[in-house]
Each structure stands twice: as C-alpha cells, then as structure tokens.
Amino acid sequence: MGNCRICLVSVEGQSKLLPACATKVADGMVVQSESHAAVENRKGVLRLLLERYPGEHLLNGGRARPRNEFEEYV
C-alpha cells in the first residue's frame, strides 16, 4: 500500500511526506492533509493520472475545462 501517492500527508517532525494509508498512528502525531506540500503533491499525481487517461478536457491542447470529479483539485 502507499503506491499511488494520492494520500501523502505532512507529519510534524518528518522531512518527507508520508502515505497516510500506510503510516501507523502514534500518540501525539500531528498530521496535516492540507499542507502546501501535500496539496501540491496531490495535484501533481492527479495531473499525471489525467494525462495518462485523457478525456475530452485534454482535447484542443487542454483548453477545455475538465468536467469531472478532479476539477477542483487540479
């Protein structure tokens, strides 16, 4: 688990983002799912997925707006 990288979060005291789905909770752990680094990572992963599985939003050089559940994240 932790391979898709969508769920990476910032954990206080850790220098790298950690996968929330594969990180064991510890007493006193401070987790931020909406830190700048976590949000930018999530956007990047979603962009890669959209490029790999294009829909009509990528036609015409990407000028059309995406019309799916990813719209608010990218």
PDB file of C-alpha atoms in Angstrom:
ATOM      1  CA  MET A   1       0.000   0.000   0.000  1.00  0.00           C
ATOM      2  CA  GLY A   2       1.025   3.593  -0.413  1.00  0.00           C
ATOM      3  CA  ASN A   3       1.968   3.238  -4.073  1.00  0.00           C
ATOM      4  CA  CYS A   4      -0.478   5.691  -5.645  1.00  0.00           C
ATOM      5  CA  ARG A   5       0.846   8.661  -3.614  1.00  0.00           C
ATOM      6  CA  ILE A   6      -2.551  10.389  -3.566  1.00  0.00           C
ATOM      7  CA  CYS A   7      -2.771  10.245   0.232  1.00  0.00           C
ATOM      8  CA  LEU A   8       0.629  11.747   1.094  1.00  0.00           C
ATOM      9  CA  VAL A   9       0.432  13.960   4.184  1.00  0.00           C
ATOM     10  CA  SER A  10       2.774  16.178   6.167  1.00  0.00           C
ATOM     11  CA  VAL A  11       3.698  14.807   9.580  1.00  0.00           C
ATOM     12  CA  GLU A  12       5.295  17.114  12.108  1.00  0.00           C
ATOM     13  CA  GLY A  13       8.934  16.159  12.645  1.00  0.00           C
ATOM     14  CA  GLN A  14       9.240  14.308   9.317  1.00  0.00           C
ATOM     15  CA  SER A  15      11.188  15.847   6.440  1.00  0.00           C
ATOM     16  CA  LYS A  16       9.255  13.982   3.735  1.00  0.00           C
ATOM     17  CA  LEU A  17       5.576  13.471   3.020  1.00  0.00           C
ATOM     18  CA  LEU A  18       4.253  10.127   4.253  1.00  0.00           C
ATOM     19  CA  PRO A  19       1.475   7.951   2.797  1.00  0.00           C
ATOM     20  CA  ALA A  20      -1.486   8.218   5.183  1.00  0.00           C
ATOM     21  CA  CYS A  21      -2.747   4.790   4.152  1.00  0.00           C
ATOM     22  CA  ALA A  22       0.474   3.058   5.229  1.00  0.00           C
ATOM     23  CA  THR A  23       1.684   5.169   8.161  1.00  0.00           C
ATOM     24  CA  LYS A  24       0.973   3.897  11.658  1.00  0.00           C
ATOM     25  CA  VAL A  25      -0.550   6.425  14.014  1.00  0.00           C
ATOM     26  CA  ALA A  26       1.485   7.374  17.070  1.00  0.00           C
ATOM     27  CA  ASP A  27       0.437   9.168  20.231  1.00  0.00           C
ATOM     28  CA  GLY A  28       0.914  12.909  19.773  1.00  0.00           C
ATOM     29  CA  MET A  29       1.385  12.673  15.997  1.00  0.00           C
ATOM     30  CA  VAL A  30       0.430  15.898  14.207  1.00  0.00           C
ATOM     31  CA  VAL A  31      -0.758  15.268  10.638  1.00  0.00           C
ATOM     32  CA  GLN A  32      -1.665  17.864   8.024  1.00  0.00           C
ATOM     33  CA  SER A  33      -3.505  16.627   4.951  1.00  0.00           C
ATOM     34  CA  GLU A  34      -3.891  20.132   3.521  1.00  0.00           C
ATOM     35  CA  SER A  35      -0.331  21.430   3.905  1.00  0.00           C
ATOM     36  CA  HIS A  36       1.063  23.213   0.852  1.00  0.00           C
ATOM     37  CA  ALA A  37       3.387  20.291   0.083  1.00  0.00           C
ATOM     38  CA  ALA A  38       0.620  17.681   0.425  1.00  0.00           C
ATOM     39  CA  VAL A  39      -1.812  19.639  -1.757  1.00  0.00           C
ATOM     40  CA  GLU A  40       0.793  20.292  -4.467  1.00  0.00           C
ATOM     41  CA  ASN A  41       1.761  16.615  -4.466  1.00  0.00           C
ATOM     42  CA  ARG A  42      -1.872  15.557  -4.814  1.00  0.00           C
ATOM     43  CA  LYS A  43      -2.378  17.976  -7.710  1.00  0.00           C
ATOM     44  CA  GLY A  44       0.708  16.608  -9.454  1.00  0.00           C
ATOM     45  CA  VAL A  45      -0.403  12.991  -9.076  1.00  0.00           C
ATOM     46  CA  LEU A  46      -3.891  13.814 -10.357  1.00  0.00           C
ATOM     47  CA  ARG A  47      -2.417  15.686 -13.345  1.00  0.00           C
ATOM     48  CA  LEU A  48      -0.322  12.637 -14.216  1.00  0.00           C
ATOM     49  CA  LEU A  49      -3.377  10.389 -13.975  1.00  0.00           C
ATOM     50  CA  LEU A  50      -5.386  12.725 -16.199  1.00  0.00           C
ATOM     51  CA  GLU A  51      -2.571  12.802 -18.764  1.00  0.00           C
ATOM     52  CA  ARG A  52      -2.361   9.029 -18.762  1.00  0.00           C
ATOM     53  CA  TYR A  53      -6.124   8.567 -19.085  1.00  0.00           C
ATOM     54  CA  PRO A  54      -7.173  11.610 -21.104  1.00  0.00           C
ATOM     55  CA  GLY A  55     -10.744  12.628 -21.603  1.00  0.00           C
ATOM     56  CA  GLU A  56     -12.353  15.377 -23.602  1.00  0.00           C
ATOM     57  CA  HIS A  57     -10.895  18.011 -21.240  1.00  0.00           C
ATOM     58  CA  LEU A  58      -7.442  17.382 -22.739  1.00  0.00           C
ATOM     59  CA  LEU A  59      -8.554  17.852 -26.324  1.00  0.00           C
ATOM     60  CA  ASN A  60      -7.656  21.067 -28.153  1.00  0.00           C
ATOM     61  CA  GLY A  61      -4.390  21.463 -26.270  1.00  0.00           C
ATOM     62  CA  GLY A  62      -6.017  21.284 -22.857  1.00  0.00           C
ATOM     63  CA  ARG A  63      -8.012  24.467 -23.335  1.00  0.00           C
ATOM     64  CA  ALA A  64     -11.302  22.828 -22.388  1.00  0.00           C
ATOM     65  CA  ARG A  65     -12.123  22.703 -18.680  1.00  0.00           C
ATOM     66  CA  PRO A  66     -12.190  19.272 -17.043  1.00  0.00           C
ATOM     67  CA  ARG A  67     -15.732  18.192 -16.282  1.00  0.00           C
ATOM     68  CA  ASN A  68     -15.200  15.537 -13.689  1.00  0.00           C
ATOM     69  CA  GLU A  69     -14.567  14.969 -10.015  1.00  0.00           C
ATOM     70  CA  PHE A  70     -10.915  16.048 -10.340  1.00  0.00           C
ATOM     71  CA  GLU A  71     -11.763  19.601 -11.421  1.00  0.00           C
ATOM     72  CA  GLU A  72     -11.448  21.238  -8.016  1.00  0.00           C
ATOM     73  CA  TYR A  73      -8.107  19.557  -7.288  1.00  0.00           C
ATOM     74  CA  VAL A  74      -6.083  20.405 -10.397  1.00  0.00           C
TER      75      VAL A  74
END
